[in-house]
Coordinates of C-alpha atoms (C1' of nucleotides) in Angstrom, one line a residue:
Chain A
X10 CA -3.1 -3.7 -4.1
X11 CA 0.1 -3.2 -5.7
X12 CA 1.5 0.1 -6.9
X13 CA -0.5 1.4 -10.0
X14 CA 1.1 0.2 -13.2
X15 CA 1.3 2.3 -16.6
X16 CA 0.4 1.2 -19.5
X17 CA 1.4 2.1 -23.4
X18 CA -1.3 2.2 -26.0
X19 CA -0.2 3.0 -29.5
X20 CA -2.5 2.5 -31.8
X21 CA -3.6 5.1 -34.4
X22 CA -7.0 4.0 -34.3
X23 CA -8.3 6.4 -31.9
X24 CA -11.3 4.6 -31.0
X25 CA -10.0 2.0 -30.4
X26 CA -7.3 3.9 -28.4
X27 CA -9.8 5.1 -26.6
X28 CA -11.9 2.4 -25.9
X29 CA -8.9 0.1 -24.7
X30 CA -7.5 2.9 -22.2
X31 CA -11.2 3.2 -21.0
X32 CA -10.6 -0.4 -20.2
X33 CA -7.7 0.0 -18.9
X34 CA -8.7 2.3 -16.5
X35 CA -11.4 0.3 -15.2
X36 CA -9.4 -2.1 -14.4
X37 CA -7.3 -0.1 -12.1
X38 CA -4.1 0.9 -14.7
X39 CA -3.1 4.2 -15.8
X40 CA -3.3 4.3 -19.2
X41 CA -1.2 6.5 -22.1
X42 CA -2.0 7.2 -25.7
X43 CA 0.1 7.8 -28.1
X44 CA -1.9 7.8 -31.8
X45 CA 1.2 7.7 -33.4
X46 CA 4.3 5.0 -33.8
X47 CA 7.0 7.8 -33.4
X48 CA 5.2 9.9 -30.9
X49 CA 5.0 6.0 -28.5
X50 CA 8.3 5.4 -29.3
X51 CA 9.6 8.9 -27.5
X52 CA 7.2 8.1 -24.3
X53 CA 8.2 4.8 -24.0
X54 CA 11.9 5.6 -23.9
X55 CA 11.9 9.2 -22.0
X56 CA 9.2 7.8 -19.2
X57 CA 9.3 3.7 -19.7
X58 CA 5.9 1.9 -19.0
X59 CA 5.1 -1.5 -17.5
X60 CA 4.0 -2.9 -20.4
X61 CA 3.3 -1.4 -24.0
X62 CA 0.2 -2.3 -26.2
X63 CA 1.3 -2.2 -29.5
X64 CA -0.5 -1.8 -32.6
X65 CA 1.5 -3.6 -35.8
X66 CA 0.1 -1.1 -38.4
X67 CA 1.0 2.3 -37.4
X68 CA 1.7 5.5 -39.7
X69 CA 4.9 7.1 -38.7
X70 CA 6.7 3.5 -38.6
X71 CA 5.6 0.2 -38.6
X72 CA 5.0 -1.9 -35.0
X73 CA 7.4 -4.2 -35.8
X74 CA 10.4 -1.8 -36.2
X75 CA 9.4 -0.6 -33.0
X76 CA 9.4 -3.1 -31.1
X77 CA 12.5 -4.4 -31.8
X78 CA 14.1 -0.9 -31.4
X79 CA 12.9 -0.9 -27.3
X80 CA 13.8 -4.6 -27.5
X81 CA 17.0 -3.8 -28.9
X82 CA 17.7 -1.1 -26.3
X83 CA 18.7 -2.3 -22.7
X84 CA 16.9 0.6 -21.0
X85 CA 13.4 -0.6 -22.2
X86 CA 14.4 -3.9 -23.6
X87 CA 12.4 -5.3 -20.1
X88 CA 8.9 -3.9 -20.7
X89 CA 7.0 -6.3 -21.7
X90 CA 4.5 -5.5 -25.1
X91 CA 1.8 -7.2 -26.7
X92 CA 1.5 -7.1 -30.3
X93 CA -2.0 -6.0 -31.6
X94 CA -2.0 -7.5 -35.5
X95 CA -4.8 -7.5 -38.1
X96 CA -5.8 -11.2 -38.8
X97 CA -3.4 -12.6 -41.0
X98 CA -0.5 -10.5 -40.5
X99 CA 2.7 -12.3 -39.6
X100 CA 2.4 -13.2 -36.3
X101 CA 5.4 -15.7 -35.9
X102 CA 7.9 -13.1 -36.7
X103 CA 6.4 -11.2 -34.2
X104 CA 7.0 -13.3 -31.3
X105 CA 9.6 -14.5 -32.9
X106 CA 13.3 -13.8 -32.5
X107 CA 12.7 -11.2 -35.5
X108 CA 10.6 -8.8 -33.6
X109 CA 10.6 -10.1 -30.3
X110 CA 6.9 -9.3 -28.9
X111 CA 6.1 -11.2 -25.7
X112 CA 2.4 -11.8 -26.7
X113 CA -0.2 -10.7 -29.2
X114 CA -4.0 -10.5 -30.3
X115 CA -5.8 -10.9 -33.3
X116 CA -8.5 -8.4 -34.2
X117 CA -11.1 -8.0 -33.6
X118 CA -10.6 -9.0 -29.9
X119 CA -12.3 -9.2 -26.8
X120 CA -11.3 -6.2 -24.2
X121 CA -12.0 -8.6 -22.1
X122 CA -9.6 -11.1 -23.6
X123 CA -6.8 -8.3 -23.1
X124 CA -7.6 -7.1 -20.0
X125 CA -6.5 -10.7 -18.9
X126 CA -3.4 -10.9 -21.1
X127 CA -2.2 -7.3 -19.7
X128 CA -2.8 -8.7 -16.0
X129 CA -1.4 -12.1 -17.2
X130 CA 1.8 -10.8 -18.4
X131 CA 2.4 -8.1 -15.7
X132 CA 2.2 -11.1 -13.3
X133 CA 4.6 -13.1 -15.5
X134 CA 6.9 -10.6 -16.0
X135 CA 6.5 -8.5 -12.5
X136 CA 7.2 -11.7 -10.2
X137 CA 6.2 -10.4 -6.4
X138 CA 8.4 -8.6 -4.9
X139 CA 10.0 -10.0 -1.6
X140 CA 7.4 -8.2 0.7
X141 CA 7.1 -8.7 4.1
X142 CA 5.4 -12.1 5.0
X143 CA 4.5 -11.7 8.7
X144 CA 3.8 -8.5 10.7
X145 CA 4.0 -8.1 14.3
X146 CA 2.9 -5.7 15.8
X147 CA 1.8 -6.1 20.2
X148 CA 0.3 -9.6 20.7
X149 CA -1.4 -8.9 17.0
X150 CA 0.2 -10.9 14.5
X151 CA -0.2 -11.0 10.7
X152 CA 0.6 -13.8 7.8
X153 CA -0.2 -12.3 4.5
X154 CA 0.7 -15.5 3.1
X155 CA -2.0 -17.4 5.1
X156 CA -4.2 -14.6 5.5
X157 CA -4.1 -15.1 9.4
X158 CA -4.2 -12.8 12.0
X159 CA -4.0 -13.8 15.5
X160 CA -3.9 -11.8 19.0
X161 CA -1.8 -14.0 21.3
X162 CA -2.3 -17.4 19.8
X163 CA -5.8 -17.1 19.1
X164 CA -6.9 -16.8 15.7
X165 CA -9.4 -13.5 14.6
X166 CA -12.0 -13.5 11.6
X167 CA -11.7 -10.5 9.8
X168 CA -13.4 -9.0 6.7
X169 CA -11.7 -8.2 3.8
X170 CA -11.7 -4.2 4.6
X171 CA -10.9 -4.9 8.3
X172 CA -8.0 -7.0 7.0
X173 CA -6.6 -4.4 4.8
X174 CA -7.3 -1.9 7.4
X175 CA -5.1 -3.5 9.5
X176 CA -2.6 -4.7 7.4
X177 CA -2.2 -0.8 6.1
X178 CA -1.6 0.0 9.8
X179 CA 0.6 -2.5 10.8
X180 CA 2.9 -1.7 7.6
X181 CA 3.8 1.7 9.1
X182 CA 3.3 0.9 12.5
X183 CA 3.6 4.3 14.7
X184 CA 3.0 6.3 12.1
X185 CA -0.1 8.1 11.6
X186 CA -2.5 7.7 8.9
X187 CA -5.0 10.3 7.7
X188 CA -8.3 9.0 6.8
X189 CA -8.0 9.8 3.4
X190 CA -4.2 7.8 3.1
X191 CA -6.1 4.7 4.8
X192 CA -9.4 5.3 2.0
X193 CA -6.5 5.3 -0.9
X194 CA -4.8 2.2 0.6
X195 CA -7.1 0.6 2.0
X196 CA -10.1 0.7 -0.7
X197 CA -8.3 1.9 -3.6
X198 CA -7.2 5.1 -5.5
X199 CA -10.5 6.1 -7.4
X200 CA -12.6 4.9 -4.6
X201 CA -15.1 8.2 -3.5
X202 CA -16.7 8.0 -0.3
X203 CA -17.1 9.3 3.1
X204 CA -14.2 9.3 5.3
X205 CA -16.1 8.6 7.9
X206 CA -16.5 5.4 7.0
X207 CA -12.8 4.6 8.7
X208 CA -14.1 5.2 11.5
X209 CA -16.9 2.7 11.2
X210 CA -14.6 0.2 10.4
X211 CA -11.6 1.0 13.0
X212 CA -14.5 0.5 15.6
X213 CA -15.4 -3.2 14.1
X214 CA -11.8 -4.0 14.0
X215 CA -11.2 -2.9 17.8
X216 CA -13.6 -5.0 18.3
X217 CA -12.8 -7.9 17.0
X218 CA -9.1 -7.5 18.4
X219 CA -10.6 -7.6 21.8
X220 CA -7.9 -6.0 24.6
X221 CA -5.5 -5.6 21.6
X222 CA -7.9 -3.3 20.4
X223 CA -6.4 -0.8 22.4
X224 CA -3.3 -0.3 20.3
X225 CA -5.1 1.2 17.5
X226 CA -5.3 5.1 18.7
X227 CA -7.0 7.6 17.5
X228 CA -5.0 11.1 16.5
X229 CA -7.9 13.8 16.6
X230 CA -7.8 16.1 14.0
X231 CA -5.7 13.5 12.1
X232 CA -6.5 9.9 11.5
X233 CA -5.0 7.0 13.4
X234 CA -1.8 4.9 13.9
X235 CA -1.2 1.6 15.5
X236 CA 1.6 1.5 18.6
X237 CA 4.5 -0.4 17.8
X238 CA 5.6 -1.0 21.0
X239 CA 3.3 -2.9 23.6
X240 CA 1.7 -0.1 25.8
X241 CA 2.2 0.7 29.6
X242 CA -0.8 2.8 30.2
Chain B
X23 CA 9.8 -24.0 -8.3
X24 CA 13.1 -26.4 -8.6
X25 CA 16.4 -25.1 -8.4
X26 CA 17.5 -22.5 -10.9
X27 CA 18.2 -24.7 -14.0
X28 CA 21.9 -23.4 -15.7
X29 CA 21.2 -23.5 -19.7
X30 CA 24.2 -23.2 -22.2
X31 CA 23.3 -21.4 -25.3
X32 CA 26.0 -22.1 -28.0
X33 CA 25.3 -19.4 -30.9
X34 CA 27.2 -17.2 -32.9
X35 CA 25.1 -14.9 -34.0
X36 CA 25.3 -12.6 -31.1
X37 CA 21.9 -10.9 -31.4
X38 CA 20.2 -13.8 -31.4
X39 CA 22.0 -15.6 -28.7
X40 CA 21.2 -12.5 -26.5
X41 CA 17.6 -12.6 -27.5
X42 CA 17.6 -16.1 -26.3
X43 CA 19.2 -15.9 -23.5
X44 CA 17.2 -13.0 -22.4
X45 CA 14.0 -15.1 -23.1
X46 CA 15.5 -17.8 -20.6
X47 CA 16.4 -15.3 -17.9
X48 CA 12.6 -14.2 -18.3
X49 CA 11.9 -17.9 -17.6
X50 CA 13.8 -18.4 -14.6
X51 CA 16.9 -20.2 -16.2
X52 CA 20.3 -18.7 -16.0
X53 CA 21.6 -18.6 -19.1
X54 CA 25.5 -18.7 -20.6
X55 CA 26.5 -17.6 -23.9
X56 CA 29.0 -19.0 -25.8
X57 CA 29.9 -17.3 -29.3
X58 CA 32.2 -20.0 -30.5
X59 CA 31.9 -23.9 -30.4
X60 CA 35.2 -24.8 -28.8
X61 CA 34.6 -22.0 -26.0
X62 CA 30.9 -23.7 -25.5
X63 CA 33.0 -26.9 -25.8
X64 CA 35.1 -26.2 -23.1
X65 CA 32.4 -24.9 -20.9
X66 CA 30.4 -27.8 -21.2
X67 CA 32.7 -30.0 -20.2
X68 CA 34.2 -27.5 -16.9
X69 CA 31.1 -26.7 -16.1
X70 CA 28.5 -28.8 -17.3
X71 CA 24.9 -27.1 -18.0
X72 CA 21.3 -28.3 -16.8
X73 CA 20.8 -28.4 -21.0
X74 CA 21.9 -26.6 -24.2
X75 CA 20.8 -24.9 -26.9
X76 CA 23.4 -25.3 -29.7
X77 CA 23.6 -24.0 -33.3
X78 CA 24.3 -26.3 -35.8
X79 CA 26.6 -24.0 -38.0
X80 CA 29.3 -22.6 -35.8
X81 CA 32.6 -21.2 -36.6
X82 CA 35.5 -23.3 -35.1
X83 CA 33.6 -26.5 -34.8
X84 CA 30.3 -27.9 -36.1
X85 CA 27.4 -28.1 -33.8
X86 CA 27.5 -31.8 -34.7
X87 CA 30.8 -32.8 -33.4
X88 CA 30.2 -30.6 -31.0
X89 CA 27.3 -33.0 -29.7
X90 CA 29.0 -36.0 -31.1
X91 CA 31.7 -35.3 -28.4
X92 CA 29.1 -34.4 -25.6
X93 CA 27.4 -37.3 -26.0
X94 CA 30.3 -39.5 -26.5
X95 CA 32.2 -38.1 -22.9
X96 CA 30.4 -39.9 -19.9
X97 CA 30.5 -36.8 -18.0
X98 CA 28.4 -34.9 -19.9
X99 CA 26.5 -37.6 -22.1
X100 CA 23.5 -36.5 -20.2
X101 CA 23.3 -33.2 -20.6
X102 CA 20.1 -32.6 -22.7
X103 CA 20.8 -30.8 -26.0
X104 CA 18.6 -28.7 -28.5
X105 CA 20.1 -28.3 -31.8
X106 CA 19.1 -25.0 -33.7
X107 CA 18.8 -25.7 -37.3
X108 CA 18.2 -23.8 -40.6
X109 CA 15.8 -25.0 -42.7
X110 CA 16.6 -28.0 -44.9
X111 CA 19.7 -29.3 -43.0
X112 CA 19.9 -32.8 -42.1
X113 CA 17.6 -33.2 -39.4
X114 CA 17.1 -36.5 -39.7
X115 CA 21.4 -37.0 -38.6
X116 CA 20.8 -34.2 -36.0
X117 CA 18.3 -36.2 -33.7
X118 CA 19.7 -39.8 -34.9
X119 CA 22.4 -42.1 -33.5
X120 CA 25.0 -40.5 -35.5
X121 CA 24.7 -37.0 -33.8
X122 CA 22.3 -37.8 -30.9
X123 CA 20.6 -34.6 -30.3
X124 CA 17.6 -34.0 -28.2
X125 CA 15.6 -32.4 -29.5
X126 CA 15.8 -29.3 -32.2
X127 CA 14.1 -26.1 -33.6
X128 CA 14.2 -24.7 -37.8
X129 CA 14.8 -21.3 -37.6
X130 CA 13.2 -19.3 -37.9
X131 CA 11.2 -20.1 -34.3
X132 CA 9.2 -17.9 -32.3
X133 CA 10.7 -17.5 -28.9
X134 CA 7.7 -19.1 -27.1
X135 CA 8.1 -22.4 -28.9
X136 CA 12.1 -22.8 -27.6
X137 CA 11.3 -22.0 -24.1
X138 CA 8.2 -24.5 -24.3
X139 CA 10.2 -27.1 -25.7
X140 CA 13.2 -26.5 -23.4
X141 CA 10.8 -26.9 -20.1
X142 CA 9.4 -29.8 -21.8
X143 CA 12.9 -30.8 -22.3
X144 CA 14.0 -30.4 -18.6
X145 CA 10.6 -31.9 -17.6
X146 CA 11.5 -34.8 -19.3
X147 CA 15.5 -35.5 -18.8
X148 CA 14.8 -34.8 -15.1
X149 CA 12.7 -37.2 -13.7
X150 CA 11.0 -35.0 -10.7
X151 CA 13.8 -34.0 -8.1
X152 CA 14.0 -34.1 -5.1
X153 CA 10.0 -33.6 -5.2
X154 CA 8.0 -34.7 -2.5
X155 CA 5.9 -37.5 -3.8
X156 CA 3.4 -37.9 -0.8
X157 CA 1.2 -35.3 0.3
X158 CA -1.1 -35.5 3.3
X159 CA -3.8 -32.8 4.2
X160 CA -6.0 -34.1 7.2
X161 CA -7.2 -37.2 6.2
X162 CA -6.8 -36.3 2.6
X163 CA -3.3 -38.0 0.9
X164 CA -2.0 -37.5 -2.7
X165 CA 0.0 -40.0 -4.3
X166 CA 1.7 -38.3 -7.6
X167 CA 3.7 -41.0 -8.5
X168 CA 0.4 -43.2 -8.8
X169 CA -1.8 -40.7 -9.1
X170 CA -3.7 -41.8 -6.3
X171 CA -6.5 -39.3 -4.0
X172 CA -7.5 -41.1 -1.0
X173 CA -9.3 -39.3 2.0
X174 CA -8.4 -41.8 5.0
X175 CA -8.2 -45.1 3.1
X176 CA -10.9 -44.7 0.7
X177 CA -9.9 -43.9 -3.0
X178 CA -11.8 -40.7 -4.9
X179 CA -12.0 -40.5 -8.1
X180 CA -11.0 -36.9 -9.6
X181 CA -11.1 -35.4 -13.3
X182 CA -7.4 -33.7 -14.4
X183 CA -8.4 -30.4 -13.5
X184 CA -9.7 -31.1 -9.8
X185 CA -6.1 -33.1 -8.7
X186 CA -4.4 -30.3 -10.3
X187 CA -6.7 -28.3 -8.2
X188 CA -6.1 -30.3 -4.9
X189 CA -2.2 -31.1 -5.5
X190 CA -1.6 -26.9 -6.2
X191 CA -3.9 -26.2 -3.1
X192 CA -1.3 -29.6 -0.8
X193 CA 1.8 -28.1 -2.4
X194 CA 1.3 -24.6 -0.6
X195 CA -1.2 -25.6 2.3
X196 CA -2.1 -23.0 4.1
X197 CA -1.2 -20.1 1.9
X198 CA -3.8 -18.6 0.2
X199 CA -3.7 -18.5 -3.4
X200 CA -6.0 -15.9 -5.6
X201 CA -8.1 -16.8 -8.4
X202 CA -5.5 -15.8 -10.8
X203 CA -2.7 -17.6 -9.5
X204 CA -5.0 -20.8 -9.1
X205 CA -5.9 -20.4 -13.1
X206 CA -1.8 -19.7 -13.7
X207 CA -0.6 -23.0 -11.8
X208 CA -3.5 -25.6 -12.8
X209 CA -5.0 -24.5 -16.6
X210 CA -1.9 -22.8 -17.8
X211 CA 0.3 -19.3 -18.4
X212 CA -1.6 -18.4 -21.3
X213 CA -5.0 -19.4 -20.1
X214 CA -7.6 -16.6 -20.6
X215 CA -11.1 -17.4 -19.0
X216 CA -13.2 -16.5 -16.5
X217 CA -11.4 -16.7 -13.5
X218 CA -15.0 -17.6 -11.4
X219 CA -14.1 -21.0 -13.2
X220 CA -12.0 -21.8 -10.6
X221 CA -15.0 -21.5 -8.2
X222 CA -16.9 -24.1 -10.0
X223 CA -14.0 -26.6 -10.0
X224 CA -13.6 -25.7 -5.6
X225 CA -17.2 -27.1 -5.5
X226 CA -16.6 -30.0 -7.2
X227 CA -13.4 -31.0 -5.3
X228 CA -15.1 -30.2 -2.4
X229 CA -17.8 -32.6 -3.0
X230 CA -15.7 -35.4 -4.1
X231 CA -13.7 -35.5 -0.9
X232 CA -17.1 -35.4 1.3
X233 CA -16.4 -34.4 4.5
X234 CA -12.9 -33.6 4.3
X235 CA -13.6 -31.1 1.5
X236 CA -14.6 -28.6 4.3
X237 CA -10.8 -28.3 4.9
X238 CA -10.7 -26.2 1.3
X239 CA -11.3 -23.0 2.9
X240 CA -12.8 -19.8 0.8
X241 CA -11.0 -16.7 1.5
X242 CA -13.4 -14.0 1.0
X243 CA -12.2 -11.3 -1.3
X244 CA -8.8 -13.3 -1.9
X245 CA -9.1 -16.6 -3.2
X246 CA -9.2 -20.4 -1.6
X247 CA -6.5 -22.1 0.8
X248 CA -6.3 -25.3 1.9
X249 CA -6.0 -26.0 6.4
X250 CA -2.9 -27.8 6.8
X251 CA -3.7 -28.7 10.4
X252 CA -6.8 -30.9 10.9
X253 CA -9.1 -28.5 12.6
X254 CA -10.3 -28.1 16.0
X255 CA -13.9 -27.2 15.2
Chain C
dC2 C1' -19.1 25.5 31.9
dC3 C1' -21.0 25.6 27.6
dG4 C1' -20.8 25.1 22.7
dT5 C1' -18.7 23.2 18.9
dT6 C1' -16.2 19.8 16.6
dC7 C1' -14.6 15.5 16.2
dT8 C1' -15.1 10.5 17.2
dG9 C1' -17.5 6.0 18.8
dT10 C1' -21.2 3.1 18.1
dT11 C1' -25.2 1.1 16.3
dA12 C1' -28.8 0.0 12.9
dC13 C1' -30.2 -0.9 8.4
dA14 C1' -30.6 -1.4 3.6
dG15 C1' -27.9 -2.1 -0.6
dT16 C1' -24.4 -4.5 -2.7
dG17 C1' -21.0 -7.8 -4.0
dT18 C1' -19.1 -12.2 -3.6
dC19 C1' -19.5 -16.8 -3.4
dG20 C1' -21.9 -21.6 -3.8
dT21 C1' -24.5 -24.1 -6.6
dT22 C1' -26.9 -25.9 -10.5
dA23 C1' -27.8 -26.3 -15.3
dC24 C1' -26.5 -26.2 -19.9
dC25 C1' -23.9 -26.9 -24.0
dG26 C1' -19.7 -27.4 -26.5
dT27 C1' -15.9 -30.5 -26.9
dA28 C1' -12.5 -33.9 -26.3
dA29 C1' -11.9 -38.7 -25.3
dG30 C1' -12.7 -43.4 -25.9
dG31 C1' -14.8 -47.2 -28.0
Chain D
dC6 C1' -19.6 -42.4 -35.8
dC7 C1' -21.7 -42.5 -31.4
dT8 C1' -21.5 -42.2 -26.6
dT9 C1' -19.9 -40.4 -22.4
dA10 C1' -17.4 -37.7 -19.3
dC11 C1' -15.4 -33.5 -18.7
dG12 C1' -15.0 -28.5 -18.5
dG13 C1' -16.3 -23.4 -19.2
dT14 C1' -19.8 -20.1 -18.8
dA15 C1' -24.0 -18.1 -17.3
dA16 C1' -27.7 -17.6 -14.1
dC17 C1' -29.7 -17.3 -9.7
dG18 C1' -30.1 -17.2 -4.9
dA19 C1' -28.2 -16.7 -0.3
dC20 C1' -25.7 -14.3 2.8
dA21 C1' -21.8 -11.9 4.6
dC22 C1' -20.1 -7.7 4.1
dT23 C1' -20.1 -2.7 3.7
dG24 C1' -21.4 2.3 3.3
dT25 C1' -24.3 5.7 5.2
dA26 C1' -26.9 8.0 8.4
dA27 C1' -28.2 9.0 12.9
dC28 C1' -27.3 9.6 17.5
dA29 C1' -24.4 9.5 21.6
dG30 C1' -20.4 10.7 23.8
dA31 C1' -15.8 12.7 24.3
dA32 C1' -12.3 16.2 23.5
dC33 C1' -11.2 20.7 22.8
dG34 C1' -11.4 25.8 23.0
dG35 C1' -12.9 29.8 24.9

DNA sequence: CCGTTCTGTTACAGTGTCGTTACCGTAAGG
DNA sequence: CCTTACGGTAACGACACTGTAACAGAACGG
């Protein structure tokens, strides 16, 4: 789960506003409004978002001029829009040079349709950032980019939450995490549910770690950590 | 990913030669500017370029002499040249003997088309690199030059989308690669579909390769990887 | 030493993800 | 124009996974 990534509607439609930032949210962004072209034009300079959803007929001033004002400037020049146009309108000045949007839709769309251009683009434009590839951590060992975890040299089966679980761990290795830090890393911001369940899981990931289980202590009255160091008892 | 490819953009209209070269750094290139043909001249020739994109009205000297020169200098006769044209000027010259071009663009062009055409361009002036040609999985090989699947020595048959499949899954064996990054590298950038389409295709490779096609591993909650090592079951 | 609070563990039912098949639209090829 | 292979989507079933509850045990405080 990356960090959560903000996202521009401006569109006067409010519906539609609405409707699209509903969707948004669902699918795990934050979303903003603005209803108006002038009003989006102040957010996205004074608090730039990851990527802008802009709507080509706006009162105020038009999508176009807009967009090539934040492409224009350096500061927001980066953030990455997609041009919402009525069928017909102009769309190869658009992502043309002219006005220099980096992808559109026609209405009437599919949310769906823009949900995966939003996540398409962000990808495109977000390449990963140099994270770490191989944790260590004791005899445990973890390759995000095989999705292996070993203890000595034999390889462990985990779940998808035990993974994550351990992975969140093993990132701040040392360092206690409150059940309720692991419940927002581990199975996601909006995610409402007994904290207990942490334990439930630590319990099947100890197990599964065998001896190596041992490393992942409990903090009473404060969640749990993982040693960094190997442990003389 | 290659190397980072070096792209010379030759353009005196500064806005759009930044907007250019900004779509290029998007794109991975590195791109130089030159405002002024005998500058770009001069650089071409120090320094020569993976390709460039050269107007064909310049101040100083034509964009067709330009080229002429390129293309007449050993050194650089190679380098793969787009001219950028207005409308109604002697294309037919630009990309004939007389002025040997490349390829070229009318303005006005949408942003998406140049960088399309210049990876086409790339693709096509150099012949794959250093690229490995061979890849072995288990008893699974991969032949791109003949475009040949063979699992030990017996040849399978596979549609475009399943060796796109297999050969994205070879290239980065053992890694695991999500839904979304599977539709990104085999159906395209701008692809919008259901990413549980990729699931459908897995099955199918997997049958086609029989027994071997266990080695396609599902990782649950993440996506499919491929075992590099044949496995010890 | 006892009570309370917190944690470990297990069982179980609900859920979500994945594998598979079928279907239909479409592109390719004759 | 017809045939055929291919590819995207939907539907369904299977099953691993997961959240919750319940109980047992440990730690802590007085």
């Amino acid at each position: 789960m990356g960090p959560m990534h903000t996202i521009l509607v401006i569109e006067d439609e409010r519906d539609l506003a609405e409707l699209i930032a509903f969707n948004l949210e669902k699918e795990g962004y934050r979303p903003l409004i603005a209803l108006d072209g002038l009003v989006g034009l102040e957010a996205a300079r004074k608090n730039p978002p990851d990527l802008i959803l802009l709507d080509l007929m706006l009162p105020g001033m038009a999508g176009t001029e807009i967009c090539k004002i934040l492409k224009g400037n350096e500061k927001t020049a980066s953030i990455p829009i997609i041009m919402l146009t009525a069928k017909g309108e102009e769309i190869d000045r658009v992502v043309g040079f002219e006005v220099g949007a980096d992808d559109y839709m026609v209405k009437p769309f599919s949310t769906r349709e823009l949900m995966l251009r939003v996540k398409a683009l962000l990808r495109r434009t977000q390449p990963e950032q140099p994270r770490k590839r191989i944790f260590a951590v004791g005899p445990i060992t973890i390759d995000t980019e095989r999705h292996l975890v070993c203890v000595g040299d034999k390889e462990v089966m985990l779940t998808t939450i035990e993974y994550k679980l351990l992975l969140d761990l093993a990132e701040r290795a040392g360092r206690v995490q409150s059940r309720d830090v692991l419940l927002q890393n581990v199975w996601g911001y909006n995610y409402v549910g007994d904290s207990r369940t942490v334990d439930t899981h630590v319990t099947r990931l100890r197990t599964k770690l065998g001896a190596a289980g041992d490393l992942i202590r409990t903090v009473r009255g404060f969640g749990y950590k993982i040693e960094e160091e190997p442990q003389n008892e």
